[in-house]
Amino acid sequence: MPSASAAPIAIMWFRNDLRIADNPALNASVKWAQQNNGIVLPVFILDRVIDAQLGGATRWWLEKTLTRLDESLATVAGKKAPCLRVFRSDARDVFNQLQTDHKIGALFWNRLYDKASIARDTDIKSSLRDQNIECESFNGQLLYEPWEVKTGAGTDFKVFSPFWRACLKLPPPAEPKKAPESIPLGDLQLSDETDIAGLDLSPKPFDWATGFADRFTPGEQGAMDQLHDFIDGRLSDYADLRDRPDHRVTSELSPHLRFGEISPRQVWHAANHYADAHPGQGKTASKFMAELGWREFAHHILFHARDLKSVPLQGQFTDFPWDDDPKALERWQRGQTGFPIVDAGMRELWHTGYMHNRVRMIVGSVLVKHLLIHWREGLAWFDDTLVDACPANNPFSWQWIGGCGADAAPYFRIFNPVLQGEKFDPDGRYVRQWVPELADMPAQYIHKPWEASPLILKAAGVDLGQSYPEPLIGVKEGRERALAAYQDMKRAA
Ligand code: FAD
């Protein structure tokens, strides 16, 4: 039986805010502990809600970032790791047990915006407040709370541009706060505690994630390094080249933002300071900040939607005549569709846990339009394989791709994967990197090897149907089939 703590306890409940700088709930915990001569108890709880939001790639990331957070807490507290207290349990049970064993003075956290997290947090807040425990939540994940951004009529937004204009009219996001200079931690003995390894997050049954670490460094320091590399090196080219997967100019901050290793305020202010310091570069900084706006919009929609993961925002798509084709789905997942830009993207995803935004749009479009496979299948695969798979951005984007989401491109606007490849990867550099069996194809045919003559194919070492697949469906045929399905849905509605 653990002995009760003599010092009053403020619990800092970490979730998707795995950083110590600009963390309002952590700052509140430290302040409370200082004012009450108490200690901070930093906890992470892998409960059913968080578990259900993790896929293989995000589990890999979470294990690494929790370890980095633990080290940062130890450094600031001047103690030896482990300092982060870890549980695999129901969150309410953990707090009840802590209350029984040690008496809790206060509980602080940063808010989440999906329905399951809100229901859990509301329940915990009311239960703890009934026991006279101070309980406060903060905004640590967004620039603006979803309920702060309203149309003139006081309703929520359904279209991005007016949403972002309304955000820009609000006072700018607060300047980010530094990490606390010290954190008073105790040495409490806790019941039912595990450690980070005990969360069993490593990929199973085999470690396919070895390539992730070549691309990313999970943790707060990795996030800050990534931000500075981007601002100092690539932001100047962002507006012109952000759609080019062969150039890699985007920030690649998405997994860091997903886990809250960096706050959107830190990113927003870094871009804003850059714009102030480089008067001719306002356009590129604004373009980048507008992408943070899309992240805000996705959270706004998540907060207001009934069930973003399953229910199309545009009801007429409920009865869309999707095709059930497990073989085509598997070829899409494995990067064997026969469309080079799609296969490059799907293989980049598998090897690095990441895919460029333009390529996400192309692979998504081919899945839901040319192959007529339900967007929920794409969502599920991305949820499992993306290191940035996020409860807001992923379902929001898949609904957008499926034509049934908020401010979505109409379903009948169908990307041509050949023209997209030629436009955004003109020399085929991206395809050559990820589809090495096409590395020697001339640029003219790299996005449509089926149009090359037998002589050209032979010279490039390509045996279509053997060394590289024939396309799953003709570009034109797929487009016509998708348009026919769309008409069927409209007729049935
Ligand atoms: P940058 O261009 O540097 O943008 C900066 C930040 O803005 C990103 O890190 C991200 O947080 C946000 N952002 C950028 N583009 C978008 C966008 N279109 N929608 C919402 N936020 C955006 N993003 C995720 O973070 N998680 C997901 O699970 C996810 N799933 C997607 C699924 C599909 C089908 C599509 C088309 C897009 C998805 N996106 C997702 C959005 C976008 O592709 C990624 O955020 C972006 O590619 C991340 O790269 P970056 O950090 O270099 O972006």
XYZ file of C-alpha atoms and ligand atoms in Angstrom:
546
model
C 0.000 0.000 0.000
C 1.647 3.287 -1.074
C 2.032 5.874 1.666
C 0.083 9.117 1.260
C 2.009 12.176 0.105
C 2.620 14.893 2.687
C 2.818 17.571 -0.028
C -0.310 18.630 -1.954
C -0.340 17.149 -5.466
C -1.108 18.804 -8.796
C -1.499 16.215 -11.543
C -0.354 17.233 -15.031
C -2.223 14.896 -17.358
C -0.244 14.696 -20.628
C -2.095 13.559 -23.766
C -1.451 15.104 -27.201
C 0.726 17.860 -25.709
C 3.977 15.988 -25.165
C 6.236 18.999 -24.602
C 7.344 21.196 -21.741
C 7.548 24.579 -23.566
C 4.362 26.558 -24.239
C 2.295 24.038 -22.346
C -0.413 25.944 -20.447
C -1.558 22.969 -18.362
C 2.007 22.190 -17.274
C 2.570 25.853 -16.386
C -0.649 25.838 -14.339
C 0.452 22.667 -12.502
C 3.822 24.178 -11.620
C 2.205 27.424 -10.465
C -0.324 25.538 -8.334
C 2.420 23.428 -6.759
C 4.509 26.533 -5.995
C 1.544 28.353 -4.442
C 0.552 25.340 -2.334
C 3.993 24.126 -1.350
C 3.207 21.014 -3.291
C 4.506 18.800 -6.055
C 3.626 18.118 -9.683
C 2.774 14.565 -10.695
C 3.173 14.252 -14.498
C 1.138 11.319 -15.828
C 0.433 9.686 -19.176
C -2.446 7.195 -19.350
C -2.913 4.849 -22.279
C -6.663 4.422 -21.872
C -9.207 3.040 -24.341
C -9.834 6.428 -25.950
C -6.170 7.109 -26.724
C -5.546 3.479 -27.667
C -8.367 3.544 -30.229
C -6.757 6.564 -31.917
C -3.382 4.905 -32.411
C -2.192 2.907 -35.392
C 1.060 1.022 -35.890
C 3.049 4.087 -36.988
C 1.721 6.442 -34.294
C 2.431 3.790 -31.652
C 6.038 3.741 -32.818
C 6.175 7.525 -32.555
C 4.448 7.642 -29.169
C 6.965 5.319 -27.545
C 9.854 7.507 -28.689
C 8.244 10.814 -27.787
C 7.198 9.673 -24.298
C 10.823 8.714 -23.659
C 12.013 12.149 -24.801
C 9.375 13.877 -22.643
C 10.454 11.849 -19.639
C 14.065 12.941 -20.196
C 13.055 16.611 -20.512
C 11.048 16.456 -17.287
C 14.014 14.881 -15.512
C 16.379 17.601 -16.780
C 14.121 20.473 -15.706
C 13.321 18.854 -12.363
C 16.989 18.022 -11.731
C 16.107 14.381 -11.127
C 16.860 11.038 -12.710
C 14.384 9.597 -15.241
C 11.807 8.112 -15.044
C 9.783 11.132 -13.935
C 6.734 10.678 -16.176
C 4.335 8.301 -14.416
C 2.732 5.919 -16.883
C -0.459 3.869 -16.678
C -2.339 1.534 -18.941
C -5.843 1.767 -17.551
C -9.086 3.676 -17.512
C -8.229 7.342 -16.786
C -10.982 7.762 -14.237
C -9.798 4.656 -12.352
C -6.266 6.046 -12.248
C -7.428 9.337 -10.738
C -9.746 7.596 -8.271
C -6.877 5.412 -7.103
C -4.550 8.407 -6.779
C -7.206 10.219 -4.788
C -7.659 7.228 -2.482
C -3.942 6.679 -1.955
C -2.580 10.220 -1.946
C -5.339 12.830 -2.129
C -5.180 14.986 -5.233
C -5.155 18.767 -4.888
C -5.598 19.663 -8.556
C -5.702 18.184 -12.036
C -4.693 20.077 -15.198
C -4.777 19.137 -18.874
C -4.868 20.621 -22.377
C -8.082 20.044 -24.314
C -8.826 17.527 -27.062
C -11.661 17.954 -29.550
C -12.985 14.519 -30.558
C -16.249 13.297 -29.080
C -14.803 10.366 -27.086
C -12.125 12.521 -25.415
C -14.615 15.288 -24.639
C -17.042 12.793 -23.043
C -14.273 11.257 -20.911
C -12.834 14.628 -19.872
C -16.245 16.102 -19.007
C -17.021 13.093 -16.840
C -13.676 13.311 -15.028
C -13.978 17.050 -14.523
C -17.410 16.816 -12.944
C -16.467 13.817 -10.772
C -13.318 15.505 -9.428
C -14.993 18.845 -8.875
C -17.696 17.017 -6.867
C -14.856 15.940 -4.595
C -13.654 19.568 -4.321
C -10.578 18.892 -6.426
C -9.493 21.804 -8.574
C -9.754 20.808 -12.205
C -8.849 23.052 -15.162
C -8.358 22.515 -18.869
C -6.527 24.772 -21.356
C -5.974 25.345 -25.046
C -2.619 23.807 -25.872
C -3.424 22.300 -29.257
C -4.991 24.978 -31.443
C -4.544 28.614 -32.392
C -8.234 29.237 -31.707
C -10.852 27.205 -29.867
C -13.492 25.797 -32.248
C -16.229 27.713 -30.422
C -14.361 31.036 -30.703
C -14.607 31.139 -34.506
C -18.185 31.912 -35.591
C -19.964 33.112 -38.702
C -21.791 36.455 -38.564
C -24.941 34.453 -37.775
C -23.198 32.796 -34.825
C -22.938 29.346 -36.421
C -19.926 27.170 -37.159
C -18.142 27.354 -40.514
C -18.497 24.813 -43.327
C -16.149 26.504 -45.824
C -12.441 27.100 -45.283
C -11.796 30.582 -46.760
C -14.333 32.481 -44.641
C -13.291 30.389 -41.639
C -9.646 31.417 -42.009
C -10.594 35.058 -42.717
C -12.587 35.026 -39.466
C -9.571 33.554 -37.618
C -7.325 36.280 -38.992
C -9.702 38.940 -37.696
C -9.384 37.580 -34.133
C -6.505 38.801 -31.935
C -3.306 36.984 -32.977
C -2.438 33.813 -31.059
C -0.646 34.556 -27.759
C 3.163 34.530 -27.834
C 4.394 31.077 -26.827
C 5.648 30.638 -23.265
C 9.046 29.210 -22.306
C 9.385 25.871 -20.487
C 9.208 26.148 -16.689
C 12.610 26.800 -15.102
C 12.009 24.052 -12.581
C 9.313 21.504 -11.821
C 8.889 20.303 -8.252
C 8.482 16.533 -8.567
C 7.987 14.109 -5.685
C 8.970 10.469 -5.289
C 5.534 8.990 -4.777
C 4.975 5.265 -4.817
C 1.981 4.611 -7.025
C -0.312 1.610 -7.441
C -0.785 -0.080 -10.815
C 1.925 1.970 -12.488
C 3.789 0.664 -15.522
C 6.621 2.164 -17.541
C 6.901 3.259 -21.174
C 8.066 -0.179 -22.278
C 5.064 -1.638 -20.421
C 2.741 0.159 -22.843
C 3.900 -2.327 -25.479
C 3.919 0.211 -28.310
C 6.672 -1.231 -30.540
C 5.518 -2.475 -33.949
C 4.429 -6.115 -34.054
C 4.722 -8.752 -35.423
C 7.775 -7.339 -37.195
C 9.451 -3.958 -37.078
C 8.556 -2.357 -40.396
C 9.263 1.092 -38.951
C 13.057 1.133 -39.209
C 12.927 3.734 -42.033
C 10.869 6.179 -39.919
C 13.877 7.125 -37.803
C 15.903 8.019 -40.922
C 13.316 10.687 -41.709
C 12.108 11.910 -38.320
C 13.349 12.569 -34.799
C 10.367 12.269 -32.448
C 10.325 14.554 -29.412
C 10.286 18.237 -28.551
C 13.910 18.899 -29.526
C 13.383 17.106 -32.862
C 10.326 19.292 -33.461
C 12.213 22.534 -32.703
C 15.126 21.493 -34.928
C 12.679 20.683 -37.707
C 10.938 24.057 -37.293
C 14.218 26.005 -37.435
C 15.532 24.041 -40.418
C 12.301 24.807 -42.226
C 12.068 28.506 -41.349
C 15.748 29.197 -42.071
C 16.071 26.952 -45.102
C 12.842 26.135 -46.924
C 10.075 28.590 -46.037
C 11.298 31.050 -48.694
C 10.419 28.465 -51.399
C 7.249 27.201 -49.751
C 4.639 29.135 -51.761
C 6.228 28.179 -55.085
C 7.246 24.583 -54.445
C 4.958 23.210 -51.736
C 3.087 21.045 -54.255
C 6.252 19.390 -55.554
C 7.058 16.049 -53.917
C 10.357 15.996 -55.811
C 11.532 19.102 -53.890
C 10.626 18.403 -50.227
C 10.212 22.025 -49.167
C 7.321 21.583 -46.740
C 7.918 21.678 -42.994
C 7.230 17.976 -42.207
C 6.057 19.175 -38.816
C 2.793 17.228 -38.973
C 3.741 14.312 -36.672
C 5.273 16.766 -34.180
C 2.035 18.766 -34.196
C -0.009 15.557 -33.982
C 1.611 14.676 -30.656
C 1.886 18.250 -29.447
C 5.686 18.176 -29.281
C 5.401 21.683 -30.625
C 2.425 23.997 -30.322
C 0.754 25.634 -33.326
C 1.411 28.958 -31.559
C 5.161 28.296 -31.667
C 4.944 27.473 -35.376
C 2.671 30.426 -36.177
C 4.910 32.932 -34.379
C 8.081 31.541 -35.981
C 6.512 32.095 -39.421
C 5.217 35.512 -38.396
C 8.645 36.643 -37.151
C 10.127 35.420 -40.437
C 7.595 37.531 -42.372
C 8.465 40.591 -40.235
C 12.184 40.075 -40.783
C 11.866 39.424 -44.545
C 9.475 42.067 -45.937
C 9.413 40.567 -49.446
C 8.477 37.117 -48.147
C 5.037 37.806 -46.696
C 3.296 35.721 -49.356
C 5.185 32.528 -48.637
C 4.755 32.930 -44.854
C 0.998 33.586 -45.285
C 0.644 30.508 -47.468
C 2.313 28.392 -44.807
C 0.192 29.922 -42.027
C -2.938 29.165 -44.061
C -1.964 25.469 -43.957
C -1.977 25.747 -40.181
C -5.422 27.212 -40.841
C -6.497 23.979 -42.557
C -5.423 22.114 -39.443
C -7.559 24.507 -37.381
C -10.475 24.025 -39.763
C -10.213 20.221 -39.534
C -10.407 20.470 -35.725
C -13.327 22.912 -36.010
C -15.164 20.385 -38.184
C -14.200 17.467 -35.899
C -15.580 19.345 -32.900
C -18.905 20.116 -34.589
C -19.399 16.875 -36.580
C -21.409 13.922 -35.328
C -18.888 11.243 -36.301
C -16.256 12.451 -38.755
C -14.626 9.033 -39.080
C -17.715 7.201 -40.279
C -20.526 9.522 -41.320
C -20.210 11.572 -44.545
C -20.773 15.252 -43.846
C -22.817 15.415 -47.044
C -25.633 12.943 -46.362
C -26.265 12.046 -50.026
C -22.981 10.081 -50.011
C -24.335 7.592 -47.453
C -25.627 5.415 -50.286
C -22.788 5.923 -52.756
C -22.311 2.682 -54.763
C -18.784 1.818 -53.558
C -17.055 -1.210 -54.984
C -15.828 -3.953 -52.668
C -12.544 -5.021 -54.258
C -10.063 -6.391 -51.684
C -7.487 -7.277 -54.356
C -7.402 -3.744 -55.764
C -7.271 -2.343 -52.234
C -4.283 -4.522 -51.427
C -2.476 -3.453 -54.590
C -3.122 0.167 -53.651
C -1.811 -0.413 -50.112
C 1.331 -2.155 -51.392
C 2.119 0.431 -54.082
C 1.362 -1.942 -56.966
C -1.444 -0.104 -58.784
C 0.529 0.427 -61.999
C 0.148 4.235 -61.649
C 3.733 5.301 -60.892
C 2.953 8.435 -58.847
C 0.454 6.478 -56.728
C 2.865 3.603 -56.174
C 5.667 6.015 -55.270
C 3.438 7.665 -52.649
C 2.212 4.416 -51.132
C 5.768 3.104 -50.878
C 7.037 6.356 -49.380
C 4.290 5.977 -46.788
C 5.216 2.394 -45.967
C 8.933 3.128 -45.638
C 8.869 6.509 -43.891
C 5.440 6.798 -42.216
C 4.869 9.980 -44.241
C 3.618 11.054 -47.657
C 3.718 14.459 -49.337
C 0.351 16.301 -49.285
C -0.039 16.509 -53.077
C 0.625 12.783 -53.368
C -1.862 12.048 -50.556
C -4.440 13.835 -52.696
C -3.542 11.825 -55.790
C -3.473 8.398 -54.104
C -6.714 9.260 -52.315
C -8.419 10.321 -55.509
C -7.353 7.168 -57.356
C -8.673 5.016 -54.506
C -12.095 6.618 -54.182
C -12.643 7.512 -57.834
C -10.736 5.272 -60.240
C -11.005 2.233 -57.972
C -14.360 3.226 -56.430
C -13.203 1.994 -53.016
C -14.764 3.584 -49.930
C -12.796 6.491 -48.403
C -13.063 4.741 -45.038
C -10.653 2.059 -46.347
C -8.116 4.740 -47.230
C -8.660 6.406 -43.878
C -8.059 3.115 -42.036
C -4.829 2.425 -43.950
C -3.518 5.948 -43.349
C -4.534 5.698 -39.668
C -2.342 2.642 -39.357
C 0.652 3.737 -41.412
C 1.026 7.553 -41.112
C 3.165 8.883 -38.261
C 0.983 12.018 -38.300
C -2.363 10.118 -38.384
C -4.595 12.491 -36.537
C -8.243 12.228 -35.352
C -9.048 15.545 -37.056
C -6.875 15.884 -40.180
C -7.137 12.316 -41.402
C -10.932 11.815 -41.490
C -11.408 15.434 -42.511
C -9.045 14.993 -45.480
C -10.507 11.643 -46.541
C -13.999 13.093 -46.551
C -12.610 15.978 -48.594
C -11.046 13.559 -51.078
C -14.267 11.512 -51.186
C -16.220 14.618 -52.222
C -18.472 14.267 -49.182
C -16.602 16.463 -46.686
C -16.511 20.117 -45.663
C -15.563 22.465 -48.515
C -14.684 19.348 -50.515
C -13.680 19.322 -54.157
C -16.800 18.070 -55.962
C -16.708 14.305 -56.550
C -16.931 14.787 -60.306
C -13.582 16.625 -60.328
C -11.379 13.626 -60.897
C -7.582 13.810 -60.757
C -5.816 12.240 -63.709
C -2.860 10.434 -62.066
C -0.729 10.748 -65.207
C -1.234 14.504 -65.620
C -0.786 15.058 -61.880
C 2.489 13.147 -62.001
C 3.690 15.092 -65.042
C 2.778 18.415 -63.462
C 4.148 17.895 -59.955
C 7.013 15.472 -60.603
C 8.001 16.537 -64.137
C 11.347 14.736 -64.335
C 10.039 11.729 -62.425
C 12.607 12.224 -59.657
C 10.099 11.294 -56.937
C 8.902 8.220 -58.841
C 12.470 7.076 -59.525
C 13.273 7.318 -55.819
C 10.361 5.167 -54.633
C 9.728 2.925 -57.639
C 13.279 1.876 -58.536
C 12.081 -0.609 -61.152
C 11.173 2.462 -63.265
C 14.407 4.350 -62.541
C 15.675 4.121 -66.119
C 12.435 5.080 -67.858
C 12.717 8.307 -69.921
C 10.885 11.256 -68.300
C 8.383 11.277 -71.158
C 7.033 7.863 -70.109
C 7.833 7.673 -66.414
C 4.218 8.475 -65.452
C 2.683 6.277 -68.196
C 5.013 3.349 -68.909
C 2.184 1.530 -70.718
C 2.472 4.065 -73.567
C 6.173 3.371 -74.136
C 7.168 1.147 -77.064
C 8.544 -2.359 -76.372
C 11.978 -1.076 -77.378
C 11.914 1.774 -74.857
C 10.628 -0.518 -72.132
C 13.344 -3.029 -72.890
C 16.049 -0.364 -72.819
C 14.765 0.745 -69.391
C 14.713 -2.841 -68.121
C 10.939 -2.759 -67.617
C 8.819 -5.806 -68.334
C 5.260 -4.498 -67.922
C 3.062 -6.937 -66.045
C 6.186 -8.632 -64.657
C 8.768 -6.224 -63.232
C 6.144 -3.469 -62.844
C 2.343 -3.942 -62.984
C -0.062 -2.861 -65.704
C -2.463 -0.206 -64.340
C -5.417 -1.574 -62.347
C -7.795 0.292 -64.634
C -7.435 2.633 -67.623
C -7.286 6.311 -66.675
C -10.265 7.179 -68.897
C -12.255 4.048 -68.069
C -11.817 4.647 -64.318
C -12.937 8.234 -64.702
C -16.066 7.266 -66.649
C -16.934 4.521 -64.151
C -16.601 6.977 -61.250
C -18.801 9.564 -62.993
C -21.432 6.885 -63.674
C -21.412 5.864 -59.994
C -21.816 9.507 -59.015
C -24.819 9.849 -61.354
C -26.327 6.656 -59.848
C -26.018 8.151 -56.383
C -27.631 11.408 -57.511
C -30.505 9.559 -59.167
C -31.098 7.474 -56.030
C -31.004 10.509 -53.708
P 3.149 21.761 -44.314
O 2.763 22.051 -45.705
O 4.482 22.180 -43.870
O 2.024 22.425 -43.402
C 2.238 22.783 -42.018
C 1.208 22.105 -41.142
O -0.099 22.514 -41.514
C 1.210 20.597 -41.266
O 2.210 20.013 -40.471
C -0.197 20.249 -40.819
O -0.326 20.245 -39.415
C -1.012 21.415 -41.364
N -1.554 21.079 -42.675
C -0.954 21.188 -43.887
N -1.792 20.813 -44.874
C -2.944 20.446 -44.270
C -4.194 19.967 -44.751
N -4.434 19.803 -46.059
N -5.162 19.675 -43.855
C -4.962 19.859 -42.539
N -3.789 20.317 -42.020
C -2.805 20.603 -42.878
N -2.368 15.760 -41.960
C -2.093 15.346 -40.723
O -1.472 16.075 -39.949
N -2.535 14.126 -40.287
C -3.226 13.280 -41.081
O -3.610 12.196 -40.639
C -3.474 13.679 -42.418
N -4.129 12.862 -43.277
C -4.349 13.272 -44.577
C -5.022 12.424 -45.454
C -5.261 12.807 -46.766
C -6.019 11.885 -47.698
C -4.821 14.068 -47.207
C -5.071 14.517 -48.614
C -4.169 14.928 -46.343
C -3.926 14.555 -45.016
N -3.257 15.397 -44.108
C -3.021 14.975 -42.829
C -2.956 16.795 -44.471
C -1.565 17.052 -45.071
O -1.297 16.147 -46.096
C -0.446 16.960 -44.038
O -0.756 17.728 -42.911
C 0.860 17.485 -44.639
O 1.204 16.739 -45.765
C 1.942 17.390 -43.603
O 3.177 17.756 -44.161
P 3.903 19.046 -43.641
O 3.976 19.021 -42.157
O 5.179 19.157 -44.384
O 2.917 20.202 -44.079
